[in-house]
Short mmCIF file of C-alpha atoms in Angstrom, two decimals:
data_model
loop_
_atom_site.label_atom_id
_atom_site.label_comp_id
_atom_site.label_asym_id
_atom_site.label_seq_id
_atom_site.Cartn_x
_atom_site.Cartn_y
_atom_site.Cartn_z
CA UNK A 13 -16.99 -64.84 -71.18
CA UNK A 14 -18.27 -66.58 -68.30
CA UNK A 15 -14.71 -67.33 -66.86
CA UNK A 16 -14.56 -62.83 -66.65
CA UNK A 17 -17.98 -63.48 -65.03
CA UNK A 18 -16.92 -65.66 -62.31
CA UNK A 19 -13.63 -63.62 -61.62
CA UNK A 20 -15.58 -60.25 -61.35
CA UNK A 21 -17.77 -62.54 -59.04
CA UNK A 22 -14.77 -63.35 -56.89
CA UNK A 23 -13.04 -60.04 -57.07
CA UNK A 24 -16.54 -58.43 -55.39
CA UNK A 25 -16.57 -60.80 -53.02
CA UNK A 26 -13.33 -60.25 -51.75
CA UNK A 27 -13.92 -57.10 -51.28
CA UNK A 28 -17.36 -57.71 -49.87
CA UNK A 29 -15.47 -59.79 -47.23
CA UNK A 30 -12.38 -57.25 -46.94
CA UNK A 31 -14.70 -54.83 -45.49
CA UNK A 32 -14.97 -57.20 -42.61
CA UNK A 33 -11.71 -56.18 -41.36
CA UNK A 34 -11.13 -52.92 -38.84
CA UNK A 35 -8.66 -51.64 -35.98
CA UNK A 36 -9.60 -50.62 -32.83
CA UNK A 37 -7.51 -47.28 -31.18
CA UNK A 38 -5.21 -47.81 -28.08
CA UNK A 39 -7.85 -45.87 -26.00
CA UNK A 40 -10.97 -47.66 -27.26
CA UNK A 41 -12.79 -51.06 -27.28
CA UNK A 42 -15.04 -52.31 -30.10
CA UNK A 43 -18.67 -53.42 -29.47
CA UNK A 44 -19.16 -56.73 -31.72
CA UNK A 45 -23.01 -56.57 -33.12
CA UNK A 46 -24.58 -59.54 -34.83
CA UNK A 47 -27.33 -59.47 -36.35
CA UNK A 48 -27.56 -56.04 -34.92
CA UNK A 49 -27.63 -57.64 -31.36
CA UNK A 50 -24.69 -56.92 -29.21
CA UNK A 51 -22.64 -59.93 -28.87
CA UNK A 52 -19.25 -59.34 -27.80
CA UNK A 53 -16.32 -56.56 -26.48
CA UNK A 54 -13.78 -56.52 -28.80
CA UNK A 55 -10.05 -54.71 -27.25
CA UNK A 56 -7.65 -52.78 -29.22
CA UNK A 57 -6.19 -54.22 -32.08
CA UNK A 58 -6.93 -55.16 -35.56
CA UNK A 59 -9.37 -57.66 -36.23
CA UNK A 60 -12.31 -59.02 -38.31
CA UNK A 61 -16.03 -59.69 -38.23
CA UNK A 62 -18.23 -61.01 -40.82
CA UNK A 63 -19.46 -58.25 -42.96
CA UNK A 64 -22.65 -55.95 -42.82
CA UNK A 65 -25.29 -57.12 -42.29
CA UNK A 66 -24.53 -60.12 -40.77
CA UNK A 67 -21.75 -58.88 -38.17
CA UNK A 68 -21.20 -54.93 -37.42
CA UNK A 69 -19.57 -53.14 -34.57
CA UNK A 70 -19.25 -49.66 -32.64
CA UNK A 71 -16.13 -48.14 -31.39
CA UNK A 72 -16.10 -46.21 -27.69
CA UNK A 73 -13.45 -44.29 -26.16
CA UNK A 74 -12.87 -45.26 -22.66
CA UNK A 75 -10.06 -43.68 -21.48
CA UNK A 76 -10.12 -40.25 -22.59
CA UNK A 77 -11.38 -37.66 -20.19
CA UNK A 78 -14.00 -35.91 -21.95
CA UNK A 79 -15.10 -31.94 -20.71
CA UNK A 80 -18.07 -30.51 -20.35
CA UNK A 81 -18.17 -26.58 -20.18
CA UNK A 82 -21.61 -24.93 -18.69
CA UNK A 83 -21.63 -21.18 -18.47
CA UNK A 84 -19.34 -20.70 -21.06
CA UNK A 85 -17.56 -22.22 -23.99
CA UNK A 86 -14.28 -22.09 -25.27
CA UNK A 87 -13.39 -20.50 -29.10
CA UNK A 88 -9.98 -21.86 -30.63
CA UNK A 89 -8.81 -18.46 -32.29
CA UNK A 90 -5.25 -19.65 -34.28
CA UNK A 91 -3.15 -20.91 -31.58
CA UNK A 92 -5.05 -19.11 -28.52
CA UNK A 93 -8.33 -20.10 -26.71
CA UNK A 94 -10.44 -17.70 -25.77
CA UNK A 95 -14.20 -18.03 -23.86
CA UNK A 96 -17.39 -16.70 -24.57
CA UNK A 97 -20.01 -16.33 -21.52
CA UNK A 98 -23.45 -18.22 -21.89
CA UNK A 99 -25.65 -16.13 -19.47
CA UNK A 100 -28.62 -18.42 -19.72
CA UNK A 101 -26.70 -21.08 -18.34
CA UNK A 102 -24.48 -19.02 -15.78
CA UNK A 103 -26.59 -17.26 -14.30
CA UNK A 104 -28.08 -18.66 -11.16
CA UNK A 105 -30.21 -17.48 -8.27
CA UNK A 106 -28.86 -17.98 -4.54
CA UNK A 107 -30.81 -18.54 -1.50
CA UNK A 108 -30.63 -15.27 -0.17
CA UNK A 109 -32.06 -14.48 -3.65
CA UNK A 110 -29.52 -12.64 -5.32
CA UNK A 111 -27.59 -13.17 -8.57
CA UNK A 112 -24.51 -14.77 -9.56
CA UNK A 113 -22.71 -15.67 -12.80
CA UNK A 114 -21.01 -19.31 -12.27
CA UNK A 115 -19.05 -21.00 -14.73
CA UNK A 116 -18.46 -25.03 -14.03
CA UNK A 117 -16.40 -27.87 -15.80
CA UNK A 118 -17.54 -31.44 -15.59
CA UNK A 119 -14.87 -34.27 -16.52
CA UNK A 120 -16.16 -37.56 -17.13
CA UNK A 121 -15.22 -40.61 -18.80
CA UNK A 122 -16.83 -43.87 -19.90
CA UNK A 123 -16.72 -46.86 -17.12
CA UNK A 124 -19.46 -48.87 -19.15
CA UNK A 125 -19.08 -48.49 -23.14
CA UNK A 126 -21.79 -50.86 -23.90
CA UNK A 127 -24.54 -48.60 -21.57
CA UNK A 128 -22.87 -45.84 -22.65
CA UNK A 129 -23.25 -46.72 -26.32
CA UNK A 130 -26.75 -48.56 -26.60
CA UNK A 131 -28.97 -47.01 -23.51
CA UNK A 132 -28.25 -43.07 -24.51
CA UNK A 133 -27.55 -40.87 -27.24
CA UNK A 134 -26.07 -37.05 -27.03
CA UNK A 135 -24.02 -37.84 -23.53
CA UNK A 136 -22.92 -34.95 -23.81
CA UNK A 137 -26.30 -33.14 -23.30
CA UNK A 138 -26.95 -35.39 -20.63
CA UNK A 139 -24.45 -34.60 -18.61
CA UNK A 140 -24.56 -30.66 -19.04
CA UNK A 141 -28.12 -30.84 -18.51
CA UNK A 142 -27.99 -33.09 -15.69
CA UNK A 143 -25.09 -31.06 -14.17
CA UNK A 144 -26.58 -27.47 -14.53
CA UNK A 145 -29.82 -28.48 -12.98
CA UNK A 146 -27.84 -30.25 -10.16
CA UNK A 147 -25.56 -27.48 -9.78
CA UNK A 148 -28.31 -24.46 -9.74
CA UNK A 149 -29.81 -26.54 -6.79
CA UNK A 150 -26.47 -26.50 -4.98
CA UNK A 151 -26.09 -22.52 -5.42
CA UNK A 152 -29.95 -21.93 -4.90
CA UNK A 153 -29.16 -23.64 -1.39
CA UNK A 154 -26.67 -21.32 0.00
CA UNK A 155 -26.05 -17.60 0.06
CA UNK A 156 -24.14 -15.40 -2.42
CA UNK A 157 -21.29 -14.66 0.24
CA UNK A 158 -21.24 -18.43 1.02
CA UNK A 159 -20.88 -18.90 -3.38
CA UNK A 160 -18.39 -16.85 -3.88
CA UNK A 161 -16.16 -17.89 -1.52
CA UNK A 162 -15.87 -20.61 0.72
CA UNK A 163 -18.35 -22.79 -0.50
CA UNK A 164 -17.04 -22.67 -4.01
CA UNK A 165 -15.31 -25.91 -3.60
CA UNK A 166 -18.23 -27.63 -1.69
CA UNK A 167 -20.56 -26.96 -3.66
CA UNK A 168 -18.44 -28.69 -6.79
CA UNK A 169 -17.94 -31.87 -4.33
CA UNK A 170 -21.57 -31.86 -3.80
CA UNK A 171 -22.38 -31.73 -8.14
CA UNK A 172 -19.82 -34.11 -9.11
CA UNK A 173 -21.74 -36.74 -5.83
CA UNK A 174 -24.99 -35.93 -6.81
CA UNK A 175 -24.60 -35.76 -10.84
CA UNK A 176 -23.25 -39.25 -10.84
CA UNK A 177 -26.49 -40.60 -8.52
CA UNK A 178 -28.37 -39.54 -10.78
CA UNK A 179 -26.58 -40.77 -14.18
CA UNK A 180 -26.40 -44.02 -12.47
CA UNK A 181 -29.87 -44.26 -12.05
CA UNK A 182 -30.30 -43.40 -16.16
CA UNK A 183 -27.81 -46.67 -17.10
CA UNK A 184 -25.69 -44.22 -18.88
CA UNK A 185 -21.89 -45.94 -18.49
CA UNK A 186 -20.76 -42.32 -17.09
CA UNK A 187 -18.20 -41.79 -14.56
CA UNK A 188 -17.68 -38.59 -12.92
CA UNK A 189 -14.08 -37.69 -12.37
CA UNK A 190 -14.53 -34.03 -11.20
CA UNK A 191 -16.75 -31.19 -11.29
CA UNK A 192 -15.02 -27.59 -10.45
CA UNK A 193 -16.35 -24.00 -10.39
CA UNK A 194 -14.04 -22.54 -12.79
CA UNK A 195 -15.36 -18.82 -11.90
CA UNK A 196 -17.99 -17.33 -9.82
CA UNK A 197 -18.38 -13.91 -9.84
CA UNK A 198 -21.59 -11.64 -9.61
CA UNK A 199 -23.56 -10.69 -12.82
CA UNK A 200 -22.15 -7.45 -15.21
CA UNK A 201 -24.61 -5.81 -14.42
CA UNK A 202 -25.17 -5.55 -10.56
CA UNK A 203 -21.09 -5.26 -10.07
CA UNK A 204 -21.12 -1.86 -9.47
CA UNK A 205 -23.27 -2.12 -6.89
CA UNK A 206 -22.22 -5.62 -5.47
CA UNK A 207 -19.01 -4.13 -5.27
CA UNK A 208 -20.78 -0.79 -2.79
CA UNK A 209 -22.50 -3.09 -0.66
CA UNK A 210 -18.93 -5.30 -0.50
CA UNK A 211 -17.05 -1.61 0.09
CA UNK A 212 -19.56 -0.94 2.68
CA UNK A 213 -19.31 -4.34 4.13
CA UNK A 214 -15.77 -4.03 4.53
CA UNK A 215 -15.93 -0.73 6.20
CA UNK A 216 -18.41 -2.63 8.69
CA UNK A 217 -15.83 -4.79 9.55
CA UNK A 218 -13.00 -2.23 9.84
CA UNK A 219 -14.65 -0.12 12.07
CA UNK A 220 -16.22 -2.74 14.25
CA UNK A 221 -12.48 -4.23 14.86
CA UNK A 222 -11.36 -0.47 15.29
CA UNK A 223 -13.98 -0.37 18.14
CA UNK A 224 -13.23 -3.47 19.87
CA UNK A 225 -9.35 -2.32 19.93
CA UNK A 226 -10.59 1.27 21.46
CA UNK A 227 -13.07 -0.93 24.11
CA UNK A 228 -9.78 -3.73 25.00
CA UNK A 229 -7.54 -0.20 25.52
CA UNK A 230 -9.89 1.54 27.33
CA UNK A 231 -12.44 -1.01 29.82
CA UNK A 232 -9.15 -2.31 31.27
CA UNK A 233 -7.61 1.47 32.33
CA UNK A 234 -11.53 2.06 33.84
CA UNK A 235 -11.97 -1.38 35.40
CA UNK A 236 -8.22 -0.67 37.18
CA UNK A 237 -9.52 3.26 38.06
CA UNK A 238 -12.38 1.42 39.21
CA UNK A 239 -10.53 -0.89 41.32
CA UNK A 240 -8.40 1.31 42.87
CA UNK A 241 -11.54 3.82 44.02
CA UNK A 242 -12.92 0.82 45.47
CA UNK A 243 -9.56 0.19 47.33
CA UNK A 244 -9.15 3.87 48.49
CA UNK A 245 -13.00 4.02 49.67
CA UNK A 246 -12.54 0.76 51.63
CA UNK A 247 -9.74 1.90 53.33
CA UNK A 248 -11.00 5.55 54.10
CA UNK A 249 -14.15 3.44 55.28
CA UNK A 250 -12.18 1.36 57.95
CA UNK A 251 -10.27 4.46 58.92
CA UNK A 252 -13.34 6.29 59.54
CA UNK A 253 -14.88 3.20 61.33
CA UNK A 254 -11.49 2.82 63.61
CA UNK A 255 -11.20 6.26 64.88
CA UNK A 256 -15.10 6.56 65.74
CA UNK A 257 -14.38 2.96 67.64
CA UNK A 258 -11.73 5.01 69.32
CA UNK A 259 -13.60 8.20 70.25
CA UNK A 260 -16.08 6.32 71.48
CA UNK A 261 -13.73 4.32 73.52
CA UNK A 262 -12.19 7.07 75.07
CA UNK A 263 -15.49 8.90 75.63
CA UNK A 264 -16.62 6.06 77.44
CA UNK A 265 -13.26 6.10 79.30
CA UNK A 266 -13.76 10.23 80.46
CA UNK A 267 -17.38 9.17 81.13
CA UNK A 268 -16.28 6.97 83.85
CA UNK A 269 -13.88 8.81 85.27
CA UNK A 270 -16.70 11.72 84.81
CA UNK A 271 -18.86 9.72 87.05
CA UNK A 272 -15.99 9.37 90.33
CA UNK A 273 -15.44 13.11 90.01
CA UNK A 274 -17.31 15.30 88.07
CA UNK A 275 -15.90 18.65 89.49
CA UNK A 276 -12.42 17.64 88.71
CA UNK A 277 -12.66 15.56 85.34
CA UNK A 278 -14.84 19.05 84.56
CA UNK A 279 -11.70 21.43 85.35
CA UNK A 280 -9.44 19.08 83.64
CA UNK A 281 -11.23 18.82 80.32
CA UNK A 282 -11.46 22.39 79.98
CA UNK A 283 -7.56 22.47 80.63
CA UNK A 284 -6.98 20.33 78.16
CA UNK A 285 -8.99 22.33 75.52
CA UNK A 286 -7.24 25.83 76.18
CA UNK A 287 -4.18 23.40 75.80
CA UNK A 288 -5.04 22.07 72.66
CA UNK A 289 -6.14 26.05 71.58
CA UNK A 290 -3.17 27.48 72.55
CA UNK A 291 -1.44 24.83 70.84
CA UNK A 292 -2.80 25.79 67.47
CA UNK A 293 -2.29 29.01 68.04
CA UNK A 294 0.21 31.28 66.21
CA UNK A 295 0.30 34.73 68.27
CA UNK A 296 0.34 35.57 72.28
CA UNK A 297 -3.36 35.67 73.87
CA UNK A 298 -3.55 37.05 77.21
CA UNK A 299 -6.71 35.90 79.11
CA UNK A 300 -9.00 38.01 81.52
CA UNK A 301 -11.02 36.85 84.13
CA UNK A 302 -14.70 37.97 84.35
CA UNK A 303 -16.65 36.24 87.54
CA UNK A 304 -16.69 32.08 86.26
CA UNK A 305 -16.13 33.46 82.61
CA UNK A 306 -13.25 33.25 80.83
CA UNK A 307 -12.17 35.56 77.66
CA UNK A 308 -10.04 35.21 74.99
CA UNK A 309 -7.76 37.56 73.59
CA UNK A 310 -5.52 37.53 70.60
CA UNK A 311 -2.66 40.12 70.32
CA UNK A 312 -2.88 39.82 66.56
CA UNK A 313 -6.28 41.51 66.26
CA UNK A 314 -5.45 44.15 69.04
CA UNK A 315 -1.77 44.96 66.72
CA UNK A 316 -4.19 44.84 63.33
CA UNK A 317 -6.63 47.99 65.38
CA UNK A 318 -3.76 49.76 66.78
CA UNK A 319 -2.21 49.71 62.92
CA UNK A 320 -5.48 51.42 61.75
#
């Protein structure tokens, strides 16, 4: 009887002892506790500690990128995925204080497993929480036209830099690897009208450019017109000018001659007028002598009475 005893007692220790054995995956390391005080990293592989509660140990993954979704999560449906919207978490209030729906993805990994696995619990609330407070500060400081489109990918930059100062500062053994907006589009709700003012925006645009083409087709032609006035009243100016400098040149020249013989520079000035009348003149004018008078007579009016 007692030589059943002592094999039972051998046979339970065994497998007391047995349980001391365990394998650690290809993308993990084991944390070696004893005496529930962290003592050692263990690599992958199988190996053995003494049993519980002497010797005990915690697996961590450290390679595998984990994700975090905020805004949405993903549903496995049979062989396709399909998302369902959060709006508590997506929607998010920009500085110009309007409304916008953004959905985010935060990849991380573990760069410390023995903070990661004795200064925190639920890392995975940590880091949505973290990121959606981190990243509604982000959108809150620009404007909705600034969110939606080139500041998408700044703003994620900006997350993923901030997000890991601050899980740094908690000791949590997190590493960052990305953080991208995966859409960012304005709440159901207001897309009607988002889309109006963006219509109306648009127009704004197209009929500003339309105007600037009309102004670079149009102030060139006037400047030219403009130009060329100046050019033709310049010239009209210095004609003017020349023949007034030239009248009063030759007026000063008759004035002097005026002065040596008045009599005769009188008879030949009149000359020269009846010249320059009868010059201009289209019809015969026959001219009658009345005392110092002299009259004028044109054929064509005496034909015109002599007709009636």
């Amino acid at each position: 009887m007692r030589k059943y005893v002592w094999i039972v007692v051998f046979i339970v220790l065994g497998i007391y002892f047995l349980t001391g054995v365990y394998q650690v995956g290809p993308s993990e390391v084991a944390l070696l506790k004893t005496f529930g005080r962290f003592t050692s990293v263990v690599p992958s592989g199988i190996h053995y500690h003494l049993p519980y509660p002497i010797q005990s140990h915690v697996t961590v993954d450290v390679t595998t990128v984990r994700k975090i979704e905020i805004g949405f999560r993903s549903i496995q449906r049979g062989e396709r995925i399909s998302y369902q919207s959060v709006p508590q978490e997506a929607i998010m209030i920009t500085g110009d204080n309007n409304l916008v729906s953004v959905e985010a993805v935060v990849q991380y990994r573990v760069k410390d497993p023995v903070a990661f696995a004795f200064n925190i619990t639920e890392a995975d609330s940590i880091v949505r929480f973290t990121t959606e407070s981190v990243l509604r500060e982000k959108v809150a400081m620009r404007s909705i036209d600034d969110v939606l489109t080139t500041g998408r990918d700044e703003i994620g930059f900006e997350t993923a830099r901030m997000l890991q100062q601050i899980l740094d500062s908690y000791n949590c053994g997190v590493k960052v690897e990305n953080v991208y907006l995966q859409e960012v589009v304005p709440p159901d709700p207001v897309v009607d009208a988002f889309d109006d003012v963006n219509n109306a925006r648009q127009d704004k645009e197209r009929l500003i450019n339309e105007a600037r083409k009309y102004a670079n087709d149009v102030v060139p032609k006037a400047q030219g017109q403009a130009q060329e006035i100046l050019r033709q009243a310049e010239a009209y100016a210095q004609e003017v000018y020349l023949k007034a400098l030239g009248e009063a040149k030759r007026f000063e020249e008759v004035l002097e001659e005026y002065s040596k013989a008045p009599d005769i520079t009188r008879k030949r000035m009149l000359l020269d007028a009846l010249q320059s009348l009868l010059e201009k003149s289209e019809n015969k004018v026959f001219f009658v002598g009345n005392g110092d008078s002299l009259n004028i007579l044109n054929i064509s009016d005496l034909l015109k009475g002599m007709g009636k």
